[in-house]
Tab-separated table of C-alpha atoms in Angstrom:
chain	number	residue	atom	x	y	z
R	1	MET	CA	-11.473	-25.014	-9.826
R	2	THR	CA	-10.050	-28.174	-11.241
R	3	VAL	CA	-6.637	-29.774	-9.412
R	4	TRP	CA	-5.177	-28.905	-13.063
R	5	GLY	CA	-6.175	-25.432	-12.968
R	6	LEU	CA	-5.212	-24.976	-9.231
R	7	THR	CA	-1.974	-26.853	-10.323
R	8	ALA	CA	-1.104	-24.160	-13.207
R	9	LEU	CA	-1.857	-21.153	-11.038
R	10	LEU	CA	0.535	-22.282	-8.444
R	11	SER	CA	2.798	-22.796	-10.867
R	12	SER	CA	2.503	-18.943	-12.621
R	13	TYR	CA	2.623	-17.765	-9.013
R	14	GLN	CA	5.758	-19.717	-8.059
R	15	GLN	CA	7.574	-18.564	-11.404
R	16	ALA	CA	6.489	-15.031	-11.077
R	17	PHE	CA	8.012	-15.420	-7.564
R	18	ASP	CA	11.423	-16.972	-8.916
R	19	GLU	CA	11.567	-13.985	-11.390
R	20	GLY	CA	11.137	-11.420	-8.835
R	21	ALA	CA	13.451	-13.023	-6.549
R	22	GLY	CA	16.118	-13.299	-9.191
R	23	ALA	CA	15.433	-9.775	-10.256
R	24	ALA	CA	16.335	-8.522	-6.899
R	25	PHE	CA	19.295	-10.846	-6.569
R	26	GLU	CA	20.806	-9.245	-9.562
R	27	ALA	CA	19.833	-5.578	-8.263
R	28	LEU	CA	21.209	-6.142	-4.701
R	29	ASP	CA	24.367	-8.015	-6.572
R	30	THR	CA	24.752	-4.834	-8.836
R	31	LEU	CA	24.882	-2.496	-5.875
R	32	ARG	CA	27.530	-4.455	-4.127
R	33	ALA	CA	29.767	-4.319	-6.746
R	34	VAL	CA	28.719	-0.304	-7.688
R	35	LEU	CA	29.382	0.605	-4.274
R	36	ALA	CA	32.397	-1.981	-3.341
R	37	LEU	CA	30.658	-3.291	-0.224
R	38	PRO	CA	31.760	-5.876	1.327
R	39	ALA	CA	28.542	-8.045	1.039
R	40	LEU	CA	24.470	-8.085	-0.621
R	41	PRO	CA	23.008	-5.219	0.844
R	42	ARG	CA	20.167	-7.251	2.305
R	43	ARG	CA	19.026	-4.681	4.672
R	44	ILE	CA	18.192	-1.362	2.884
R	45	GLU	CA	16.820	1.806	5.007
R	46	CYS	CA	15.710	5.127	3.199
R	47	PHE	CA	14.956	8.263	4.375
R	48	ASP	CA	13.079	11.303	2.704
R	49	ILE	CA	12.127	14.631	4.469
R	50	SER	CA	8.833	16.461	3.894
R	51	THR	CA	8.217	19.907	4.501
R	52	LEU	CA	5.980	22.677	3.443
R	53	GLN	CA	7.869	25.930	3.222
R	54	GLY	CA	9.351	25.063	6.402
R	55	ARG	CA	6.291	24.199	8.349
R	56	ASP	CA	5.599	21.141	9.625
R	57	THR	CA	8.569	19.351	8.840
R	58	VAL	CA	8.454	15.377	9.105
R	59	ALA	CA	10.567	12.528	7.777
R	60	SER	CA	9.913	9.058	6.938
R	61	MET	CA	12.116	5.818	6.615
R	62	VAL	CA	11.430	2.697	4.865
R	63	VAL	CA	12.912	-0.878	4.897
R	64	ALA	CA	13.176	-3.064	2.106
R	65	VAL	CA	14.819	-7.037	2.616
R	66	GLU	CA	16.211	-8.798	-0.068
R	67	GLY	CA	14.305	-6.117	-2.373
R	68	ARG	CA	11.354	-6.384	-0.556
R	69	MET	CA	9.253	-3.990	1.290
R	70	LYS	CA	8.740	-4.445	5.158
R	71	LYS	CA	5.826	-2.159	6.024
R	72	ALA	CA	5.981	-3.253	9.413
R	73	GLU	CA	9.438	-1.969	9.954
R	74	TYR	CA	8.363	1.540	8.403
R	75	ARG	CA	8.722	4.638	10.677
R	76	LYS	CA	7.987	8.378	10.304
R	77	PHE	CA	9.540	11.178	12.569
R	78	ARG	CA	8.177	14.382	13.738
R	79	VAL	CA	11.414	17.199	13.083
R	80	ARG	CA	11.621	18.554	16.645
R	81	ASP	CA	13.734	21.554	16.273
R	82	VAL	CA	11.222	23.830	13.834
R	83	THR	CA	14.426	25.939	12.915
R	84	LEU	CA	15.981	23.347	10.860
R	85	ASP	CA	16.287	23.208	7.177
R	86	ASP	CA	16.526	19.896	5.327
R	87	PHE	CA	19.856	19.473	6.015
R	88	GLY	CA	19.449	19.690	9.372
R	89	ALA	CA	16.303	17.942	9.608
R	90	MET	CA	18.097	14.808	7.939
R	91	ARG	CA	21.061	15.080	10.413
R	92	GLU	CA	18.380	14.701	13.338
R	93	VAL	CA	16.293	12.039	11.919
R	94	VAL	CA	19.277	9.985	11.022
R	95	GLY	CA	20.407	10.542	14.363
R	96	ARG	CA	17.646	9.886	16.263
R	97	ARG	CA	17.006	6.186	14.129
R	98	TYR	CA	20.809	4.956	14.430
R	99	ARG	CA	20.906	5.905	18.127
R	100	LYS	CA	17.573	3.844	19.028
R	101	VAL	CA	18.978	0.863	16.880
R	102	MET	CA	22.247	1.213	18.714
R	103	GLU	CA	20.176	0.997	22.264
R	104	GLN	CA	18.119	-1.933	20.723
R	105	GLY	CA	21.526	-3.798	19.156
R	106	GLY	CA	20.097	-4.127	15.814
R	107	PRO	CA	18.960	-4.501	13.252
R	108	PHE	CA	21.556	-2.286	11.618
R	109	PRO	CA	21.581	-1.875	7.536
R	110	ASP	CA	23.682	-2.940	4.584
R	111	LEU	CA	23.195	0.546	3.235
R	112	ILE	CA	21.206	3.985	3.372
R	113	ILE	CA	19.085	5.810	0.825
R	114	ILE	CA	19.111	9.200	2.015
R	115	ASP	CA	17.040	10.894	-0.823
R	116	GLY	CA	18.763	13.809	-2.010
R	117	GLY	CA	22.483	14.522	-3.406
R	118	LYS	CA	25.731	15.503	-1.399
R	119	GLY	CA	24.368	17.775	1.119
R	120	GLN	CA	21.447	15.258	2.443
R	121	LEU	CA	24.344	12.646	2.150
R	122	GLY	CA	26.765	14.673	4.284
R	123	ALA	CA	23.970	15.497	7.172
R	124	ALA	CA	23.221	11.877	7.225
R	125	TYR	CA	27.140	10.811	7.573
R	126	GLU	CA	27.507	14.114	10.264
R	127	ALA	CA	24.884	12.352	12.395
R	128	LEU	CA	26.486	9.206	11.530
R	129	ARG	CA	29.761	10.180	12.896
R	130	GLU	CA	28.292	11.757	15.996
R	131	ILE	CA	27.339	8.344	17.431
R	132	GLY	CA	30.109	6.100	15.984
R	133	LEU	CA	28.586	4.255	12.978
R	134	ASP	CA	30.312	6.382	9.925
R	135	ARG	CA	31.359	2.565	8.888
R	136	LEU	CA	27.500	2.397	7.870
R	137	MET	CA	26.869	2.515	4.100
R	138	ALA	CA	25.165	5.464	2.900
R	139	VAL	CA	24.323	6.678	-0.599
R	140	GLY	CA	22.657	10.049	-2.055
R	141	LEU	CA	19.858	9.532	-4.793
R	142	ALA	CA	19.016	12.672	-6.373
R	143	LYS	CA	15.922	13.372	-8.194
R	144	GLN	CA	16.973	15.002	-11.341
R	145	GLU	CA	19.627	12.692	-12.648
R	146	GLU	CA	19.021	9.843	-10.961
R	147	LEU	CA	22.678	9.809	-10.095
R	148	LEU	CA	23.962	7.859	-6.672
R	149	PHE	CA	26.400	9.800	-4.763
R	150	THR	CA	28.829	8.350	-2.039
R	151	ARG	CA	31.138	10.132	-0.005
R	152	GLU	CA	34.234	8.424	-1.275
R	153	ARG	CA	33.523	9.881	-4.534
R	154	GLU	CA	33.160	13.646	-6.250
R	155	ALA	CA	31.221	12.627	-9.051
R	156	GLY	CA	27.836	11.076	-8.938
R	157	ILE	CA	27.303	7.745	-10.055
R	158	ALA	CA	25.234	7.133	-13.220
R	159	LEU	CA	23.505	3.578	-13.796
R	160	PRO	CA	21.820	2.639	-16.592
R	161	HIS	CA	18.270	3.787	-16.182
R	162	ASP	CA	17.020	0.151	-17.515
R	163	THR	CA	18.993	-1.852	-14.506
R	164	PRO	CA	17.245	-3.611	-11.793
R	165	ALA	CA	19.562	-1.867	-9.421
R	166	LEU	CA	18.522	1.557	-10.354
R	167	GLN	CA	14.854	0.334	-10.498
R	168	LEU	CA	14.831	-1.163	-6.924
R	169	LEU	CA	16.458	2.257	-5.659
R	170	GLN	CA	14.100	4.217	-7.372
R	171	ARG	CA	11.003	2.126	-5.933
R	172	ILE	CA	12.468	2.323	-2.353
R	173	ARG	CA	13.443	6.120	-2.565
R	174	ASP	CA	9.622	6.814	-4.414
R	175	GLU	CA	7.968	4.716	-1.589
R	176	ALA	CA	9.622	6.824	1.251
R	177	HIS	CA	8.821	9.891	-0.553
R	178	ARG	CA	5.069	8.532	-0.870
R	179	PHE	CA	5.090	7.421	3.122
R	180	ALA	CA	6.685	10.936	4.122
R	181	ILE	CA	4.401	12.796	1.816
R	182	THR	CA	1.369	10.949	3.547
R	183	PHE	CA	2.878	11.723	7.007
R	184	HIS	CA	3.004	15.245	6.556
R	185	ARG	CA	-0.147	15.753	4.845
R	186	GLN	CA	-2.141	13.945	7.861
R	187	SER	CA	0.204	16.081	10.584
R	188	ARG	CA	-1.114	19.534	8.876
R	189	THR	CA	-4.996	18.246	8.777
R	190	ARG	CA	-4.677	17.223	12.384
R	191	ARG	CA	-3.189	20.569	12.861
R	192	ASP	CA	-5.641	22.551	10.869
R	193	LEU	CA	-8.423	21.006	12.760
R	194	ARG	CA	-6.651	21.615	16.448
R	195	SER	CA	-6.604	25.210	15.211
R	196	ALA	CA	-10.350	26.128	13.476
């Protein structure tokens, strides 16, 4: 490759990086405004529960910093209490996560996304309240309507479907869902191999 070709290639990479960073900043700034956050939500953590007819319930947590996924910081959880429904599982997992964050002294998220609606969000806030962290901002993102739920508003917030803010939330939520489903399948496979 010639020097000109290499320069053009590096220039196109830089342009794509700058555009991605600009879109991420726009998305984070929109979320800050819509959710009345004191600062940009630079660190976002998202939770999803995966279960099959109430069996082998697991959860995932994924992390995005500055709009970019940080796979090294993803976490998997086995729900310990097998009698719990989706809400109870969310309460258990959120409580476990943030107790550990408190013990370690951080990092604390600027925004928590809960895959689900008002019920799942309420369960997450119960866990946060139990450990004294209910000042953290959490929102529920319901799949069907793609509405954002907060504890302050009765009705969901509808962001336009073509906005970078909603697209960022969907990307993070979908990654949490993918990670939870993958972990759930691995757990089932291991269980089936042991029982065979």
